Coordinates of C-alpha atoms in Angstrom, one line a residue:
X1 CA 38.3 -64.0 -18.1
X2 CA 35.1 -62.1 -17.3
X3 CA 36.8 -59.9 -14.7
X4 CA 39.6 -59.2 -17.2
X5 CA 37.1 -58.0 -19.7
X6 CA 35.4 -55.9 -17.1
X7 CA 38.6 -54.1 -16.1
X8 CA 39.6 -53.7 -19.8
X9 CA 36.3 -52.0 -20.5
X10 CA 36.6 -49.9 -17.3
X11 CA 40.1 -48.7 -18.4
X12 CA 38.8 -47.7 -21.9
X13 CA 36.0 -45.7 -20.3
X14 CA 38.3 -43.7 -18.1
X15 CA 40.7 -43.1 -21.0
X16 CA 37.8 -41.8 -23.2
X17 CA 36.1 -39.8 -20.5
X18 CA 38.8 -38.4 -18.2
X19 CA 36.2 -36.4 -16.3
X20 CA 35.0 -39.7 -14.6
X21 CA 38.4 -39.8 -12.9
X22 CA 37.4 -37.2 -10.4
X23 CA 37.8 -39.3 -7.4
X24 CA 38.0 -38.9 -3.6
X25 CA 39.9 -41.7 -2.0
X26 CA 40.2 -42.4 1.6
X27 CA 42.7 -45.0 2.7
X28 CA 43.3 -46.1 6.2
X29 CA 46.6 -47.4 7.5
X30 CA 46.9 -48.7 11.0
X31 CA 44.1 -46.4 12.2
X32 CA 45.5 -43.3 10.5
X33 CA 43.6 -41.8 7.6
X34 CA 45.3 -40.8 4.4
X35 CA 43.2 -38.5 2.4
X36 CA 43.9 -37.8 -1.3
X37 CA 42.1 -35.9 -4.1
X38 CA 42.7 -35.9 -7.8
X39 CA 40.8 -34.2 -10.6
X40 CA 41.5 -35.3 -14.1
X41 CA 41.5 -33.0 -17.0
X42 CA 38.2 -33.1 -18.8
X43 CA 39.6 -32.2 -22.2
X44 CA 40.4 -35.0 -24.7
X45 CA 43.0 -33.4 -26.9
X46 CA 43.1 -36.1 -29.6
X47 CA 39.4 -36.3 -30.0
X48 CA 39.2 -32.6 -30.3
X49 CA 41.7 -32.6 -33.2
X50 CA 39.8 -35.4 -34.9
X51 CA 36.5 -33.6 -34.5
X52 CA 38.0 -30.5 -36.0
X53 CA 39.4 -32.4 -39.0
X54 CA 36.0 -34.0 -39.6
X55 CA 34.3 -30.7 -39.5
X56 CA 36.8 -29.2 -41.9
X57 CA 36.2 -32.1 -44.4
X58 CA 32.4 -31.9 -44.1
X59 CA 32.5 -28.1 -44.9
X60 CA 34.0 -28.9 -48.2
X61 CA 37.4 -27.6 -47.3
X62 CA 36.3 -24.0 -46.7
X63 CA 37.7 -24.0 -43.1
X64 CA 41.2 -24.7 -44.5
X65 CA 41.3 -21.2 -46.0
X66 CA 40.8 -19.6 -42.5
X67 CA 43.9 -18.0 -41.1
X68 CA 44.9 -19.8 -37.9
X69 CA 46.3 -17.3 -35.4
X70 CA 49.9 -18.0 -34.4
X71 CA 50.2 -19.3 -30.9
X72 CA 52.3 -17.3 -28.5
X73 CA 55.4 -19.2 -27.3
X74 CA 55.9 -19.7 -23.6
X75 CA 59.3 -21.0 -22.4
X76 CA 59.4 -22.5 -19.0
X77 CA 62.8 -23.0 -17.3
X78 CA 62.7 -25.7 -14.6
X79 CA 60.6 -28.7 -13.5
X80 CA 60.5 -28.0 -9.8
X81 CA 57.6 -27.0 -7.6
X82 CA 56.8 -23.7 -9.4
X83 CA 57.2 -25.2 -12.9
X84 CA 55.2 -28.3 -12.2
X85 CA 52.4 -26.3 -10.6
X86 CA 52.3 -24.0 -13.6
X87 CA 52.1 -26.9 -16.1
X88 CA 49.4 -28.7 -14.1
X89 CA 47.2 -25.6 -13.8
X90 CA 47.6 -24.3 -17.4
X91 CA 44.7 -25.1 -19.6
X92 CA 44.7 -22.4 -22.3
X93 CA 45.3 -24.1 -25.7
X94 CA 46.2 -20.7 -27.3
X95 CA 49.8 -21.1 -26.1
X96 CA 52.7 -23.2 -27.3
X97 CA 54.8 -24.2 -24.3
X98 CA 58.4 -25.4 -24.3
X99 CA 59.9 -26.7 -21.1
X100 CA 63.6 -26.7 -20.7
X101 CA 65.2 -28.4 -17.7
X102 CA 68.3 -30.5 -17.0
X103 CA 66.1 -33.2 -15.3
X104 CA 63.1 -34.8 -16.9
X105 CA 61.2 -35.4 -13.7
X106 CA 59.6 -33.6 -10.8
X107 CA 60.8 -34.4 -7.2
X108 CA 58.6 -34.2 -4.1
X109 CA 61.4 -32.5 -2.2
X110 CA 59.8 -32.6 1.3
X111 CA 60.4 -36.4 1.4
X112 CA 64.1 -36.2 0.5
X113 CA 65.1 -36.7 4.1
X114 CA 63.1 -39.9 4.2
X115 CA 65.0 -41.2 1.2
X116 CA 68.4 -40.8 2.9
X117 CA 67.7 -43.6 5.4
X118 CA 65.5 -46.0 3.4
X119 CA 62.1 -44.9 4.7
X120 CA 61.0 -44.0 1.2
X121 CA 62.5 -45.1 -2.2
X122 CA 63.9 -42.4 -4.5
X123 CA 61.7 -43.5 -7.5
X124 CA 58.6 -43.1 -5.3
X125 CA 58.9 -39.3 -5.1
X126 CA 59.9 -38.7 -8.7
X127 CA 57.3 -38.2 -11.4
X128 CA 58.4 -38.0 -15.1
X129 CA 57.6 -34.6 -16.5
X130 CA 56.2 -36.2 -19.7
X131 CA 53.6 -38.0 -17.7
X132 CA 52.4 -34.6 -16.6
X133 CA 52.4 -32.8 -20.0
X134 CA 50.9 -35.7 -22.0
X135 CA 47.6 -35.2 -20.2
X136 CA 47.3 -31.6 -21.1
X137 CA 45.2 -30.0 -23.9
X138 CA 48.0 -27.5 -24.4
X139 CA 50.8 -27.9 -27.0
X140 CA 53.7 -28.6 -24.7
X141 CA 57.2 -29.9 -25.6
X142 CA 60.2 -30.8 -23.4
X143 CA 63.9 -30.5 -23.9
X144 CA 66.3 -32.0 -21.5
X145 CA 68.9 -29.2 -21.4
X146 CA 70.3 -26.5 -19.3
X147 CA 69.7 -22.8 -20.0
X148 CA 73.1 -21.0 -19.9
X149 CA 72.2 -17.5 -21.0
X150 CA 69.1 -15.3 -21.3
X151 CA 68.9 -12.6 -24.0
X152 CA 65.9 -10.4 -23.0
X153 CA 66.5 -7.9 -25.8
X154 CA 66.1 -10.4 -28.6
X155 CA 63.7 -12.7 -26.5
X156 CA 66.0 -15.7 -26.8
X157 CA 67.5 -18.2 -24.4
X158 CA 70.6 -20.2 -25.1
X159 CA 70.7 -23.8 -23.9
X160 CA 73.2 -26.7 -23.7
X161 CA 72.0 -30.3 -23.9
X162 CA 72.8 -32.4 -20.8
X163 CA 72.6 -35.7 -22.6
X164 CA 75.7 -37.2 -24.2
X165 CA 74.8 -37.8 -27.8
X166 CA 78.3 -38.8 -28.8
X167 CA 78.5 -35.9 -31.2
X168 CA 81.5 -33.6 -31.6
X169 CA 81.4 -30.7 -29.1
X170 CA 78.6 -29.7 -26.9
X171 CA 75.1 -29.5 -28.4
X172 CA 73.9 -25.9 -28.0
X173 CA 70.7 -24.3 -29.3
X174 CA 68.6 -21.2 -29.0
X175 CA 65.0 -20.9 -28.2
X176 CA 62.8 -17.9 -29.0
X177 CA 60.0 -16.9 -26.7
X178 CA 57.1 -14.5 -26.3
X179 CA 56.9 -15.1 -22.6
X180 CA 59.7 -16.5 -20.4
X181 CA 59.1 -18.1 -17.0
X182 CA 62.2 -18.6 -14.9
X183 CA 61.7 -21.3 -12.2
X184 CA 65.1 -22.8 -11.9
X185 CA 65.2 -22.9 -8.1
X186 CA 68.4 -22.2 -6.1
X187 CA 71.6 -23.9 -5.1
X188 CA 73.2 -24.5 -1.8
X189 CA 74.8 -21.5 -0.1
X190 CA 78.2 -22.4 1.3
X191 CA 79.0 -18.8 2.5
X192 CA 82.4 -19.3 1.0
X193 CA 83.4 -21.6 3.9
X194 CA 86.6 -23.5 3.0
X195 CA 86.2 -27.2 2.2
X196 CA 82.4 -27.3 2.0
X197 CA 82.1 -28.2 -1.6
X198 CA 84.8 -30.8 -1.5
X199 CA 83.9 -32.6 1.8
X200 CA 80.1 -32.1 2.4
X201 CA 76.9 -33.7 1.3
X202 CA 73.9 -31.6 0.4
X203 CA 70.2 -32.4 0.2
X204 CA 68.7 -30.5 -2.7
X205 CA 68.2 -33.1 -5.4
X206 CA 67.3 -36.8 -5.5
X207 CA 70.9 -37.7 -6.4
X208 CA 72.0 -36.0 -3.2
X209 CA 69.6 -38.2 -1.1
X210 CA 70.9 -41.4 -2.8
X211 CA 74.5 -40.5 -2.2
X212 CA 73.8 -39.8 1.5
X213 CA 71.9 -43.1 1.8
X214 CA 74.8 -45.0 0.2
X215 CA 77.3 -43.2 2.4
X216 CA 75.3 -44.0 5.6
X217 CA 75.2 -47.7 4.8
X218 CA 78.8 -47.9 3.8
X219 CA 79.8 -46.1 7.1
X220 CA 78.2 -48.8 9.1
X221 CA 79.7 -51.6 7.0
X222 CA 83.1 -50.0 7.2
X223 CA 82.9 -49.6 11.0
X224 CA 82.2 -53.4 11.3
X225 CA 85.6 -54.3 9.8
X226 CA 87.7 -56.2 12.3
X227 CA 90.9 -54.3 11.6
X228 CA 89.7 -50.9 12.9
X229 CA 90.1 -49.5 16.4
X230 CA 87.2 -48.1 18.5
X231 CA 88.5 -44.6 17.9
X232 CA 88.5 -45.1 14.1
X233 CA 85.0 -46.6 14.4
X234 CA 83.8 -43.6 16.4
X235 CA 85.2 -41.2 13.7
X236 CA 83.5 -43.1 10.9
X237 CA 80.1 -43.2 12.8
X238 CA 80.2 -39.5 13.7
X239 CA 77.5 -37.8 11.6
X240 CA 77.5 -34.0 11.6
X241 CA 74.6 -31.9 10.3
X242 CA 75.3 -28.2 9.7
X243 CA 72.1 -26.1 9.9
X244 CA 69.2 -26.4 12.3
X245 CA 66.5 -25.7 9.8
X246 CA 63.7 -28.1 8.8
X247 CA 65.9 -30.1 6.5
X248 CA 68.8 -30.6 9.0
X249 CA 66.4 -31.3 11.9
X250 CA 64.4 -33.9 9.9
X251 CA 67.6 -35.7 8.6
X252 CA 68.9 -35.8 12.2
X253 CA 65.6 -37.3 13.3
X254 CA 65.5 -39.9 10.4
X255 CA 69.1 -40.9 11.1
X256 CA 68.4 -41.3 14.8
X257 CA 65.3 -43.5 14.1
X258 CA 67.4 -45.6 11.7
X259 CA 70.0 -46.2 14.3
X260 CA 67.5 -47.1 17.0
X261 CA 65.1 -49.1 15.0
X262 CA 67.4 -50.9 12.4
X263 CA 71.0 -50.5 13.2
X264 CA 70.6 -52.1 16.7
X265 CA 69.4 -55.2 15.0
X266 CA 71.7 -55.3 11.9
X267 CA 74.9 -53.8 13.4
X268 CA 74.8 -54.6 17.1
X269 CA 78.6 -54.3 17.6
X270 CA 78.8 -50.7 16.6
X271 CA 75.4 -49.3 17.7
X272 CA 76.8 -47.7 20.8
X273 CA 79.5 -45.8 18.9
X274 CA 77.2 -43.8 16.7
X275 CA 77.1 -40.0 17.4
X276 CA 74.9 -37.4 15.7
X277 CA 75.8 -33.7 16.1
X278 CA 73.6 -30.8 14.9
X279 CA 75.4 -27.5 14.5
X280 CA 73.4 -24.2 14.5
X281 CA 74.9 -20.7 14.3
X282 CA 71.9 -19.0 15.9
X283 CA 70.4 -19.4 19.4
X284 CA 67.8 -22.0 18.5
X285 CA 67.0 -24.7 15.9
X286 CA 63.8 -24.4 13.8
X287 CA 63.8 -20.6 14.5
X288 CA 61.1 -20.0 11.9
X289 CA 58.7 -22.1 14.0
X290 CA 56.7 -21.2 17.1
X291 CA 58.8 -21.2 20.3
X292 CA 56.9 -24.1 21.7
X293 CA 58.0 -26.3 18.8
X294 CA 61.6 -25.0 19.1
X295 CA 61.8 -25.8 22.8
X296 CA 60.2 -29.2 22.4
X297 CA 62.5 -30.2 19.5
X298 CA 65.7 -29.1 21.5
X299 CA 64.6 -31.0 24.6
X300 CA 63.6 -34.1 22.6
X301 CA 66.9 -34.2 20.8
X302 CA 68.8 -33.7 24.1
X303 CA 66.9 -36.6 25.7
X304 CA 67.7 -38.9 22.7
X305 CA 71.4 -38.2 22.6
X306 CA 71.5 -35.9 19.6
X307 CA 74.2 -33.3 20.4
X308 CA 72.7 -29.9 19.5
X309 CA 75.4 -27.2 19.6
X310 CA 73.8 -23.7 19.4
X311 CA 75.8 -20.6 18.5
X312 CA 78.4 -22.8 16.7
X313 CA 79.7 -21.4 13.4
X314 CA 81.6 -23.6 11.0
X315 CA 84.9 -22.0 9.9
X316 CA 86.4 -24.8 7.7
X317 CA 86.2 -28.4 6.8
X318 CA 88.9 -30.8 5.7
X319 CA 88.7 -34.5 4.8
X320 CA 89.1 -35.5 8.5
X321 CA 87.9 -32.7 10.8
X322 CA 85.3 -29.9 10.9
X323 CA 86.4 -26.6 12.6
X324 CA 83.9 -24.5 14.5
X325 CA 83.9 -21.2 16.4
X326 CA 81.6 -20.5 19.4
X327 CA 79.8 -17.2 18.8
X328 CA 80.0 -16.0 22.4
X329 CA 83.7 -16.5 23.4
X330 CA 85.2 -17.1 20.0
X331 CA 86.6 -20.5 21.1
X332 CA 87.6 -22.7 18.1
X333 CA 87.2 -26.4 18.1
X334 CA 88.2 -29.1 15.6
X335 CA 86.3 -32.4 15.7
X336 CA 86.8 -35.6 13.7
X337 CA 83.8 -36.7 11.6
X338 CA 82.7 -39.5 9.3
X339 CA 80.1 -37.6 7.2
X340 CA 78.9 -34.0 7.1
X341 CA 75.5 -32.8 5.7
X342 CA 75.5 -29.1 4.8
X343 CA 72.0 -27.6 5.1
X344 CA 72.4 -23.9 5.8
X345 CA 70.4 -22.0 3.2
X346 CA 70.3 -21.3 -0.5
X347 CA 71.8 -18.9 -3.0
X348 CA 71.3 -18.0 -6.7
X349 CA 72.4 -20.3 -9.5
X350 CA 75.0 -19.1 -12.0
X351 CA 72.4 -18.5 -14.6
X352 CA 70.5 -16.2 -12.3
X353 CA 73.6 -14.4 -11.1
X354 CA 74.6 -13.6 -14.7
X355 CA 71.1 -12.5 -15.6
X356 CA 70.9 -10.2 -12.6
X357 CA 74.1 -8.6 -13.6
X358 CA 72.7 -8.0 -17.1
X359 CA 69.6 -6.2 -15.8
X360 CA 71.2 -4.2 -13.0
X361 CA 70.2 -6.5 -10.1
X362 CA 73.8 -7.7 -9.4
X363 CA 73.7 -6.8 -5.8
X364 CA 70.7 -8.9 -4.9
X365 CA 70.4 -12.4 -3.6
X366 CA 67.4 -13.3 -5.9
X367 CA 65.6 -11.9 -8.9
X368 CA 63.4 -9.0 -7.9
X369 CA 59.8 -9.2 -9.3
X370 CA 56.7 -7.1 -8.9
X371 CA 53.6 -8.4 -7.2
X372 CA 52.5 -10.0 -10.4
X373 CA 55.7 -12.1 -10.6
X374 CA 57.1 -10.1 -13.5
X375 CA 60.9 -9.5 -13.4
X376 CA 61.3 -5.8 -12.7
X377 CA 61.6 -3.9 -16.0
X378 CA 60.3 -6.8 -18.2
X379 CA 56.6 -7.3 -19.0
X380 CA 57.3 -10.7 -20.7
X381 CA 59.6 -12.3 -18.2
X382 CA 58.4 -13.9 -15.0
X383 CA 60.3 -15.5 -12.1
X384 CA 59.0 -17.6 -9.4
X385 CA 60.0 -20.0 -6.7
X386 CA 63.4 -20.0 -4.9
X387 CA 65.2 -18.0 -7.6
X388 CA 63.0 -14.9 -7.1
X389 CA 61.7 -12.6 -4.5
X390 CA 58.7 -10.2 -4.6
X391 CA 59.8 -6.5 -4.3
X392 CA 56.6 -5.2 -2.6
X393 CA 56.0 -1.6 -3.4
X394 CA 56.0 0.7 -0.4
X395 CA 52.9 2.7 0.5
X396 CA 55.0 5.8 1.3
X397 CA 56.2 5.9 -2.3
X398 CA 52.6 6.5 -3.6
X399 CA 51.1 8.3 -0.6
X400 CA 50.3 11.5 -2.5
X401 CA 48.7 9.6 -5.4
X402 CA 46.6 7.5 -3.0
X403 CA 45.4 10.6 -1.2
X404 CA 44.4 12.2 -4.5
X405 CA 42.5 9.1 -5.7
X406 CA 40.7 8.9 -2.4
X407 CA 39.8 12.6 -2.2
X408 CA 36.9 12.3 -4.7
X409 CA 35.4 15.7 -3.9
X410 CA 38.8 17.4 -4.2
X411 CA 38.3 19.1 -0.8
X412 CA 41.9 18.6 0.3
X413 CA 40.8 16.4 3.2
X414 CA 39.6 12.8 3.6
X415 CA 36.6 11.8 5.5
X416 CA 36.5 8.4 7.3
X417 CA 34.0 7.3 4.7
X418 CA 36.4 8.2 1.8
X419 CA 39.3 6.5 3.6
X420 CA 37.2 3.4 4.2
X421 CA 36.1 3.2 0.6
X422 CA 39.7 3.3 -0.6
X423 CA 41.0 1.0 2.1
X424 CA 40.1 -2.3 0.3
X425 CA 42.0 -1.2 -2.8
X426 CA 44.9 -0.1 -0.7
X427 CA 45.0 -3.4 1.2
X428 CA 45.0 -5.4 -2.1
X429 CA 47.7 -3.3 -3.7
X430 CA 49.8 -3.0 -0.5
X431 CA 49.2 -6.1 1.7
X432 CA 51.4 -4.6 4.4
X433 CA 48.5 -2.3 5.4
X434 CA 46.3 -5.2 6.3
X435 CA 49.1 -6.9 8.3
X436 CA 49.7 -3.6 10.1
X437 CA 46.1 -3.3 11.2
X438 CA 46.1 -7.0 12.3
X439 CA 49.4 -6.7 14.3
X440 CA 48.4 -3.5 15.9
X441 CA 45.0 -5.0 16.8
X442 CA 43.1 -2.2 15.1
X443 CA 39.4 -3.1 14.6
X444 CA 38.9 -0.8 11.7
X445 CA 40.2 2.3 9.9
X446 CA 38.6 4.6 12.5
X447 CA 41.1 3.3 15.1
X448 CA 44.0 4.1 12.7
X449 CA 42.6 7.6 12.1
X450 CA 42.2 8.2 15.9
X451 CA 45.8 7.1 16.5
X452 CA 47.1 9.4 13.8
X453 CA 45.1 12.5 14.9
X454 CA 45.5 12.0 18.6
X455 CA 43.5 14.6 20.6
X456 CA 42.4 16.3 17.4
X457 CA 40.3 13.2 16.6
X458 CA 37.7 14.4 19.2
X459 CA 37.1 17.6 17.1
X460 CA 37.2 16.2 13.6
X461 CA 37.5 12.8 11.9
X462 CA 38.8 14.3 8.6
X463 CA 42.4 13.9 7.6
X464 CA 44.6 16.3 5.5
X465 CA 47.6 15.0 3.5
X466 CA 50.0 15.2 6.4
X467 CA 47.7 13.4 8.8
X468 CA 47.1 10.8 6.1
X469 CA 50.9 10.3 5.8
X470 CA 51.1 9.9 9.6
X471 CA 48.4 7.3 9.6
X472 CA 50.2 5.1 7.1
X473 CA 53.8 6.0 8.0
X474 CA 54.6 2.8 9.8
X475 CA 52.8 0.2 7.7
X476 CA 55.8 -0.5 5.5
X477 CA 57.5 -1.9 8.6
X478 CA 55.3 -5.0 8.1
X479 CA 56.9 -5.9 4.8
X480 CA 58.5 -9.4 4.8
X481 CA 60.0 -11.6 2.1
X482 CA 58.3 -14.8 1.4
X483 CA 60.1 -18.0 2.6
X484 CA 61.9 -20.1 0.1
X485 CA 59.6 -23.1 0.5
X486 CA 57.8 -25.6 -1.8
X487 CA 54.5 -24.2 -0.6
X488 CA 55.3 -20.7 -1.9
X489 CA 56.6 -22.0 -5.2
X490 CA 53.5 -24.2 -5.7
X491 CA 51.1 -21.3 -5.1
X492 CA 53.1 -19.0 -7.4
X493 CA 53.0 -21.5 -10.3
X494 CA 49.2 -22.0 -9.9
X495 CA 48.7 -18.3 -9.7
X496 CA 50.7 -17.5 -12.9
X497 CA 48.9 -20.3 -14.8
X498 CA 45.6 -18.8 -13.8
X499 CA 46.8 -15.5 -15.2
X500 CA 47.8 -17.1 -18.5
X501 CA 44.5 -18.9 -18.7
X502 CA 42.6 -15.6 -18.5
X503 CA 45.1 -13.3 -20.3
X504 CA 42.8 -12.4 -23.2
X505 CA 39.7 -11.9 -21.0
X506 CA 41.6 -9.7 -18.5
X507 CA 43.1 -7.6 -21.2
X508 CA 39.6 -6.5 -22.1
X509 CA 38.2 -6.4 -18.6
X510 CA 41.0 -5.8 -16.0
X511 CA 40.1 -7.2 -12.6
X512 CA 43.0 -6.0 -10.5
X513 CA 43.3 -3.0 -8.1
X514 CA 43.2 0.6 -9.5
X515 CA 46.4 2.1 -10.7
X516 CA 47.2 4.8 -8.2
X517 CA 49.9 6.2 -10.6
X518 CA 47.9 6.3 -13.7
X519 CA 44.4 5.4 -15.0
X520 CA 42.4 2.2 -15.1
X521 CA 43.1 -1.0 -13.3
X522 CA 45.8 -3.6 -13.3
X523 CA 45.0 -6.7 -15.4
X524 CA 45.1 -9.2 -12.5
X525 CA 44.9 -9.3 -8.8
X526 CA 48.4 -9.4 -7.4
X527 CA 49.8 -12.6 -6.0
X528 CA 49.0 -13.3 -2.4
X529 CA 50.6 -16.1 -0.5
X530 CA 48.3 -18.1 1.8
X531 CA 50.2 -19.9 4.5
X532 CA 48.7 -23.3 5.0
X533 CA 51.0 -24.4 7.9
X534 CA 54.3 -26.3 8.2
X535 CA 55.6 -29.5 9.6
X536 CA 58.7 -30.5 11.4
X537 CA 59.1 -34.3 11.8
X538 CA 61.1 -35.0 15.0
X539 CA 61.5 -38.8 14.8
X540 CA 59.9 -41.5 16.9
X541 CA 56.7 -41.1 15.0
X542 CA 56.3 -37.6 16.4
X543 CA 55.9 -34.5 14.3
X544 CA 55.4 -30.8 15.2
X545 CA 52.7 -29.1 13.2
X546 CA 52.1 -25.3 13.1
X547 CA 48.9 -24.4 11.3
X548 CA 47.2 -21.1 10.6
X549 CA 45.5 -19.4 13.6
X550 CA 48.5 -20.0 15.9
X551 CA 47.5 -23.7 16.2
X552 CA 50.3 -25.9 17.3
X553 CA 50.2 -29.7 17.7
X554 CA 53.1 -31.9 18.7
X555 CA 53.1 -35.7 18.9
X556 CA 51.8 -38.9 17.3
X557 CA 48.5 -37.4 16.1
X558 CA 50.5 -34.8 14.1
X559 CA 52.5 -37.5 12.6
X560 CA 49.4 -39.1 11.1
X561 CA 48.4 -35.6 9.8
X562 CA 51.8 -35.4 8.2
X563 CA 51.3 -38.8 6.5
X564 CA 47.8 -37.6 5.2
X565 CA 49.0 -34.3 3.9
X566 CA 52.1 -35.6 2.2
X567 CA 50.2 -38.4 0.6
X568 CA 47.5 -36.1 -0.7
X569 CA 50.1 -33.6 -2.1
X570 CA 51.7 -36.2 -4.4
X571 CA 51.4 -35.1 -8.0
X572 CA 50.0 -38.4 -9.3
X573 CA 48.3 -41.6 -8.3
X574 CA 51.5 -43.5 -9.2
X575 CA 53.7 -41.7 -6.8
X576 CA 51.0 -41.6 -4.2
X577 CA 50.7 -45.4 -4.3
X578 CA 54.4 -45.9 -4.2
X579 CA 55.0 -43.6 -1.2
X580 CA 52.2 -45.2 0.8
X581 CA 53.4 -48.6 0.0
X582 CA 56.9 -47.6 1.1
X583 CA 55.5 -46.4 4.4
X584 CA 53.7 -49.7 4.8
X585 CA 56.8 -51.7 3.9
X586 CA 58.8 -49.9 6.5
X587 CA 56.2 -50.5 9.2
X588 CA 56.3 -54.3 8.4
X589 CA 59.8 -55.1 7.4
X590 CA 61.9 -52.1 8.5
X591 CA 64.1 -49.8 6.3
X592 CA 65.9 -51.0 3.3
X593 CA 69.6 -51.2 4.2
X594 CA 71.0 -52.4 0.9
X595 CA 72.4 -49.0 -0.1
X596 CA 71.2 -49.4 -3.6

């Protein structure tokens, strides 16, 4: 009874003083460290409202006559990585936020491949969105609905409820906004390949992972029926993965581990009939990784019996066979299959396609935004995550204005000192300049000037407008689109929340780079993506890790790093505990093969 009272008091303390929940926890599992960090919000919303009411009463009611400024309405579409990150980082109570999404939870998508074969349970990687917003000091509401149209002229969105309320017709409603944040993600890109939508599985949502898991288990159960021939069993147990990116490779590795660690014990009669085929249209799998990782993965899969077919393009899929064409000789092949996972890339959702047509971006693959994540042409609409891409402005478009700003004495030439003083602002506004200097291994701006002037650099270190153009003529070649990853979306959501947190302050005191076309400075620093590294689980408790600084690690030690990072990146202690317990359960009891 004493211990019960102690924990009860402890719980009340943490509820009343959330700042005490700033905890660093280090857990150890079988010699591998799992590091996790959580910082609770220090604002107690209910107490703040009570204190305000008491102050109003004690002032004799005078405070009631004060005009409360109307909160600006922020509408957020989506509860994925970008939306979740924005909600968790937003702490400015002067906004009213309405979240609209067809799903009322956030999914930790990097662990979806682990769900497909029972390594992790689906509920362990899903966090209810209301658990996230109830802890905020911001006025946030949620509507489980799908946005079907955006009206930027009238600042409205039109939504359709996704819940069946047994009412006549579909429930549609409109929502006004002052700021609109589009973070709806993307959908699978089929490249108009015949039969893909009808016959393939995908791995974008938690429902997809559960369907794959059920299909995998049912395939083994069906193959064990005594009435089937060996040829029929081989067809049922032929798993084809289309796409050699991280998702396809990780699913192939998870499925191979499942077969070798669990199937051999549970389905011994069919274990030798299983075949896993990985189809990739390019020359290598994991082509966004370092070549050392690519080569290791291809060799490992080859040793383990996973059939990797490079340069193999899918031309069609029916209910029994998948047809491919070799890129080199054009030879076509049809192969029987039991299950196909399609994992070849992403494309815009119907809402985004329609909105892009409205605003004149119909020929693009994603919404074009500026460096501050604003949709081009709209100051009050933001787009982030997989549905958008940053349209970085070219240096050559503003070269004359940059030269004019840098030439402070109006001499018509730039000294190295003037160029150097302007370089920091140029690099912030145009990040491709810094990438160019790094890739060309230029120590400083003097080297760039010398390269532009050639032999003339020996006589003078000043540049005229033409020499300045020549010095920066190739920097735009370093412009690259950001990858459509959870890491990018997460950073964009946090960045935009930081901007909203400091909106009023930065309106008065802008902190961004100078406006080369105009006067003053931009309100905020532009978004800059910071790559923190990437993982490629390869099965057999081995993972390839590529971290900043060209650091590559492959093996069991990287697998423990993967466990640590993915545990620490969970959005709540609830999901963190569930995921870690799932890993422990799998180590002790094996994977769950119930198919539920």
